[in-house]
């Protein structure tokens, strides 16, 4: 079972690690810190497919649910990550209902979609009954991060089997004509993010968002988001190392 679904039902926040460093050891170390999920970022992360497999294997040694962000809405790539054992997808740049429908189709076996059968490592992670439960258990989240996506929010949310929306605040800020910021104080951006959260939750789907740090993630949970990502590994590493250097020189 995908326990992220149960956390949603119980109204408990889903805390998601964001992995951009191409390292199985780093992925394993981070996933052991109590995260509910860990996402391998193959869009902006420094990660190739073989390294992504090693990271998924590392995450699978922990209680965190392994997720992947593909480079784009490329069905063959998405299917390959699912075959490699990802238990969900956070897909960037979902701007239309057709985009969302293509994403869902790539993640669901017929008759619900068009995913090709060959789960390979998915069987090792999900178990011998993987085929029977895959359409039910795998999470499909589309990222809203364009003006077009914002304009088409209602149509996107209406796509069957789309499990939720993940806000990309930096790109959404850019799309609306402002500086890229995770926690923008610009009213237009803040209002857009709140609109996405409210309508996603009202439709019973998972509302997720990327955050700068733990304090910002807590703020988003209080706002009503279901899934929060408290920064990525590279940024957190830089901050920790900078603090260590400054403390050493104090």
Tab-separated table of C-alpha atoms in Angstrom:
chain	number	residue	atom	x	y	z
A	1	UNK	CA	0.000	0.000	0.000
A	2	UNK	CA	1.018	3.608	-0.567
A	3	UNK	CA	0.753	5.058	2.921
A	4	UNK	CA	0.768	8.616	1.576
A	5	UNK	CA	-2.848	7.997	0.599
A	6	UNK	CA	-3.656	6.991	4.170
A	7	UNK	CA	-1.987	10.121	5.548
A	8	UNK	CA	-4.234	12.183	3.268
A	9	UNK	CA	-7.332	10.344	4.508
A	10	UNK	CA	-6.279	10.874	8.123
A	11	UNK	CA	-5.611	14.575	7.559
A	12	UNK	CA	-1.968	14.247	8.580
A	13	UNK	CA	0.720	16.268	6.752
A	14	UNK	CA	2.952	14.476	4.271
A	15	UNK	CA	6.566	15.658	4.638
A	16	UNK	CA	8.559	15.061	1.477
A	17	UNK	CA	12.328	15.149	0.967
A	18	UNK	CA	13.625	16.640	-2.278
A	19	UNK	CA	16.737	14.971	-3.700
A	20	UNK	CA	18.783	16.803	-6.315
A	21	UNK	CA	22.237	15.402	-5.517
A	22	UNK	CA	23.066	12.356	-7.623
A	23	UNK	CA	24.012	10.090	-4.744
A	24	UNK	CA	22.485	6.875	-3.434
A	25	UNK	CA	24.263	7.377	-0.106
A	26	UNK	CA	22.866	10.889	0.284
A	27	UNK	CA	19.385	9.666	-0.653
A	28	UNK	CA	19.589	6.862	1.904
A	29	UNK	CA	20.885	9.162	4.641
A	30	UNK	CA	18.155	11.738	4.049
A	31	UNK	CA	15.304	9.239	3.691
A	32	UNK	CA	16.255	7.789	7.094
A	33	UNK	CA	15.472	11.105	8.810
A	34	UNK	CA	11.738	10.479	9.184
A	35	UNK	CA	10.369	11.764	5.874
A	36	UNK	CA	7.094	10.301	4.647
A	37	UNK	CA	8.276	10.488	1.031
A	38	UNK	CA	11.444	11.260	-0.897
A	39	UNK	CA	11.397	12.659	-4.430
A	40	UNK	CA	14.238	12.066	-6.875
A	41	UNK	CA	14.408	15.250	-8.954
A	42	UNK	CA	15.300	14.326	-12.528
A	43	UNK	CA	14.270	17.708	-13.918
A	44	UNK	CA	16.614	20.133	-12.175
A	45	UNK	CA	18.658	17.635	-10.161
A	46	UNK	CA	22.101	16.437	-11.256
A	47	UNK	CA	20.801	12.914	-11.848
A	48	UNK	CA	20.815	10.401	-14.712
A	49	UNK	CA	18.643	7.305	-15.012
A	50	UNK	CA	21.153	4.816	-13.592
A	51	UNK	CA	21.825	7.077	-10.619
A	52	UNK	CA	18.078	7.513	-10.120
A	53	UNK	CA	17.737	3.726	-9.829
A	54	UNK	CA	20.421	3.637	-7.131
A	55	UNK	CA	18.615	6.438	-5.282
A	56	UNK	CA	15.259	4.642	-5.510
A	57	UNK	CA	16.930	1.508	-4.125
A	58	UNK	CA	18.389	3.562	-1.271
A	59	UNK	CA	15.045	5.168	-0.442
A	60	UNK	CA	13.408	1.749	-0.477
A	61	UNK	CA	15.617	0.707	2.439
A	62	UNK	CA	13.663	3.215	4.567
A	63	UNK	CA	10.008	3.869	5.377
A	64	UNK	CA	9.856	6.820	2.954
A	65	UNK	CA	7.749	6.363	-0.184
A	66	UNK	CA	9.918	6.809	-3.330
A	67	UNK	CA	8.686	9.438	-5.800
A	68	UNK	CA	10.232	10.876	-8.965
A	69	UNK	CA	9.993	14.184	-10.783
A	70	UNK	CA	10.683	13.411	-14.473
A	71	UNK	CA	12.376	15.919	-16.750
A	72	UNK	CA	9.081	16.683	-18.497
A	73	UNK	CA	5.799	15.161	-19.583
A	74	UNK	CA	7.479	12.350	-21.531
A	75	UNK	CA	5.371	9.174	-21.218
A	76	UNK	CA	8.211	6.754	-22.010
A	77	UNK	CA	10.423	8.355	-19.359
A	78	UNK	CA	7.636	8.329	-16.783
A	79	UNK	CA	6.866	4.655	-17.443
A	80	UNK	CA	10.552	3.831	-17.081
A	81	UNK	CA	10.749	5.486	-13.663
A	82	UNK	CA	7.658	3.603	-12.512
A	83	UNK	CA	9.168	0.354	-13.778
A	84	UNK	CA	12.270	1.252	-11.742
A	85	UNK	CA	10.216	1.318	-8.551
A	86	UNK	CA	8.941	4.874	-8.140
A	87	UNK	CA	5.621	4.783	-6.280
A	88	UNK	CA	4.489	8.104	-7.656
A	89	UNK	CA	5.263	10.940	-10.056
A	90	UNK	CA	5.364	14.712	-9.594
A	91	UNK	CA	5.311	15.928	-13.189
A	92	UNK	CA	6.407	19.481	-14.105
A	93	UNK	CA	4.625	21.969	-16.352
A	94	UNK	CA	1.113	20.547	-16.419
A	95	UNK	CA	-0.756	23.392	-18.100
A	96	UNK	CA	-3.867	21.862	-19.666
A	97	UNK	CA	-6.381	19.112	-19.046
A	98	UNK	CA	-4.838	17.259	-21.991
A	99	UNK	CA	-1.432	17.415	-20.264
A	100	UNK	CA	-2.976	15.987	-17.114
A	101	UNK	CA	-4.760	13.249	-19.061
A	102	UNK	CA	-1.501	12.256	-20.799
A	103	UNK	CA	0.235	12.127	-17.418
A	104	UNK	CA	-2.432	9.900	-15.913
A	105	UNK	CA	-2.417	7.616	-18.955
A	106	UNK	CA	1.356	7.112	-18.660
A	107	UNK	CA	0.963	6.070	-15.011
A	108	UNK	CA	-2.023	3.710	-15.291
A	109	UNK	CA	-2.268	0.289	-16.896
A	110	UNK	CA	-5.158	-0.371	-19.303
A	111	UNK	CA	-8.079	0.052	-19.203
A	112	UNK	CA	-7.413	3.163	-17.077
A	113	UNK	CA	-4.380	4.309	-19.061
A	114	UNK	CA	-1.771	3.282	-21.592
A	115	UNK	CA	1.195	2.267	-19.434
A	116	UNK	CA	3.161	-0.577	-20.971
A	117	UNK	CA	3.641	-3.652	-18.801
A	118	UNK	CA	7.172	-4.449	-17.628
A	119	UNK	CA	7.486	-3.303	-13.994
A	120	UNK	CA	10.907	-4.938	-13.443
A	121	UNK	CA	12.088	-3.406	-10.159
A	122	UNK	CA	8.528	-2.274	-9.391
A	123	UNK	CA	7.761	-5.908	-8.575
A	124	UNK	CA	10.618	-5.987	-6.077
A	125	UNK	CA	9.364	-2.896	-4.277
A	126	UNK	CA	5.597	-3.285	-4.677
A	127	UNK	CA	5.406	-7.086	-4.396
A	128	UNK	CA	4.116	-9.928	-6.531
A	129	UNK	CA	0.643	-8.353	-6.678
A	130	UNK	CA	2.055	-5.102	-8.085
A	131	UNK	CA	-0.016	-5.302	-11.277
A	132	UNK	CA	-3.244	-5.726	-9.326
A	133	UNK	CA	-2.682	-2.681	-7.144
A	134	UNK	CA	-0.563	-0.327	-9.243
A	135	UNK	CA	-3.430	1.740	-10.666
A	136	UNK	CA	-4.853	2.139	-7.171
A	137	UNK	CA	-1.653	2.836	-5.228
A	138	UNK	CA	0.689	4.890	-7.451
A	139	UNK	CA	0.344	8.646	-6.903
A	140	UNK	CA	0.017	10.999	-9.873
A	141	UNK	CA	0.616	14.675	-9.111
A	142	UNK	CA	0.762	17.417	-11.727
A	143	UNK	CA	2.704	20.614	-11.148
A	144	UNK	CA	0.930	23.933	-11.638
A	145	UNK	CA	3.643	26.468	-12.427
A	146	UNK	CA	2.483	28.373	-15.503
A	147	UNK	CA	-0.142	31.036	-16.118
A	148	UNK	CA	-1.852	28.647	-18.515
A	149	UNK	CA	-1.965	25.965	-15.837
A	150	UNK	CA	-3.501	28.453	-13.420
A	151	UNK	CA	-6.105	29.471	-15.994
A	152	UNK	CA	-6.955	25.813	-16.655
A	153	UNK	CA	-6.970	24.726	-13.005
A	154	UNK	CA	-10.609	23.589	-12.919
A	155	UNK	CA	-10.266	21.498	-16.071
A	156	UNK	CA	-7.026	19.944	-14.797
A	157	UNK	CA	-8.591	19.049	-11.448
A	158	UNK	CA	-11.497	17.393	-13.281
A	159	UNK	CA	-9.217	14.830	-14.961
A	160	UNK	CA	-10.066	11.376	-13.547
A	161	UNK	CA	-7.336	9.562	-11.590
A	162	UNK	CA	-5.184	12.681	-11.172
A	163	UNK	CA	-4.381	12.422	-7.466
A	164	UNK	CA	-3.321	15.974	-6.806
A	165	UNK	CA	-1.547	19.193	-7.637
A	166	UNK	CA	1.956	20.227	-6.617
A	167	UNK	CA	2.665	23.963	-6.767
A	168	UNK	CA	5.996	25.059	-8.219
A	169	UNK	CA	6.170	28.498	-6.555
A	170	UNK	CA	9.336	29.726	-8.260
A	171	UNK	CA	8.115	29.092	-11.799
A	172	UNK	CA	4.613	30.279	-10.944
A	173	UNK	CA	6.076	33.569	-9.675
A	174	UNK	CA	8.060	33.913	-12.890
A	175	UNK	CA	5.028	33.122	-15.003
A	176	UNK	CA	3.066	35.873	-13.276
A	177	UNK	CA	5.846	38.388	-13.957
A	178	UNK	CA	7.695	38.438	-10.641
A	179	UNK	CA	10.970	37.247	-9.136
A	180	UNK	CA	11.185	33.506	-8.449
A	181	UNK	CA	10.460	32.994	-4.759
A	182	UNK	CA	9.184	30.031	-2.787
A	183	UNK	CA	7.252	32.169	-0.318
A	184	UNK	CA	6.372	35.258	-2.307
A	185	UNK	CA	4.840	38.248	-0.546
A	186	UNK	CA	3.440	39.542	-3.848
A	187	UNK	CA	-0.360	39.485	-3.428
A	188	UNK	CA	-1.033	38.163	-6.932
A	189	UNK	CA	1.301	35.207	-6.411
A	190	UNK	CA	0.096	34.492	-2.878
A	191	UNK	CA	-3.515	34.618	-4.040
A	192	UNK	CA	-2.768	32.273	-6.945
A	193	UNK	CA	-1.128	29.737	-4.630
A	194	UNK	CA	-4.046	29.913	-2.213
A	195	UNK	CA	-6.494	29.434	-5.073
A	196	UNK	CA	-4.689	26.279	-6.207
A	197	UNK	CA	-4.575	24.935	-2.645
A	198	UNK	CA	-8.225	25.670	-1.903
A	199	UNK	CA	-9.658	24.243	-5.108
A	200	UNK	CA	-7.432	21.156	-4.961
A	201	UNK	CA	-8.480	20.377	-1.391
A	202	UNK	CA	-12.130	21.057	-2.184
A	203	UNK	CA	-12.020	18.407	-4.913
A	204	UNK	CA	-10.583	15.891	-2.436
A	205	UNK	CA	-7.174	15.749	-4.078
A	206	UNK	CA	-3.704	16.172	-2.544
A	207	UNK	CA	-2.385	19.738	-2.474
A	208	UNK	CA	1.424	19.893	-2.372
A	209	UNK	CA	4.016	22.649	-2.533
A	210	UNK	CA	7.768	23.225	-2.472
A	211	UNK	CA	9.049	25.322	0.466
A	212	UNK	CA	12.315	26.998	1.429
A	213	UNK	CA	12.779	25.290	4.794
A	214	UNK	CA	11.034	23.615	7.712
A	215	UNK	CA	9.518	26.817	9.100
A	216	UNK	CA	8.034	27.658	5.700
A	217	UNK	CA	6.735	24.104	5.360
A	218	UNK	CA	5.016	24.398	8.756
A	219	UNK	CA	3.418	27.630	7.557
A	220	UNK	CA	2.101	25.863	4.450
A	221	UNK	CA	0.705	23.009	6.563
A	222	UNK	CA	-1.103	25.577	8.705
A	223	UNK	CA	-2.405	27.124	5.481
A	224	UNK	CA	-3.932	23.763	4.590
A	225	UNK	CA	-1.496	22.047	2.239
A	226	UNK	CA	-1.421	18.238	2.449
A	227	UNK	CA	2.131	17.667	1.210
A	228	UNK	CA	5.100	19.926	1.897
A	229	UNK	CA	8.744	19.806	0.858
A	230	UNK	CA	11.011	21.655	3.346
A	231	UNK	CA	13.783	22.597	0.901
A	232	UNK	CA	16.074	20.430	-1.204
A	233	UNK	CA	19.185	18.519	-0.225
A	234	UNK	CA	21.682	20.778	-2.007
A	235	UNK	CA	20.330	24.007	-0.474
A	236	UNK	CA	20.123	22.478	2.996
A	237	UNK	CA	23.677	21.156	2.671
A	238	UNK	CA	24.962	24.556	1.587
A	239	UNK	CA	23.242	26.227	4.516
A	240	UNK	CA	24.541	23.715	7.054
A	241	UNK	CA	28.097	23.918	5.758
A	242	UNK	CA	27.981	27.734	5.684
A	243	UNK	CA	26.787	27.759	9.303
A	244	UNK	CA	29.603	25.373	10.243
A	245	UNK	CA	32.204	27.608	8.594
A	246	UNK	CA	30.837	30.743	10.256
A	247	UNK	CA	30.694	29.037	13.654
A	248	UNK	CA	34.299	27.887	13.272
A	249	UNK	CA	35.407	31.447	12.622
A	250	UNK	CA	33.340	33.076	15.332
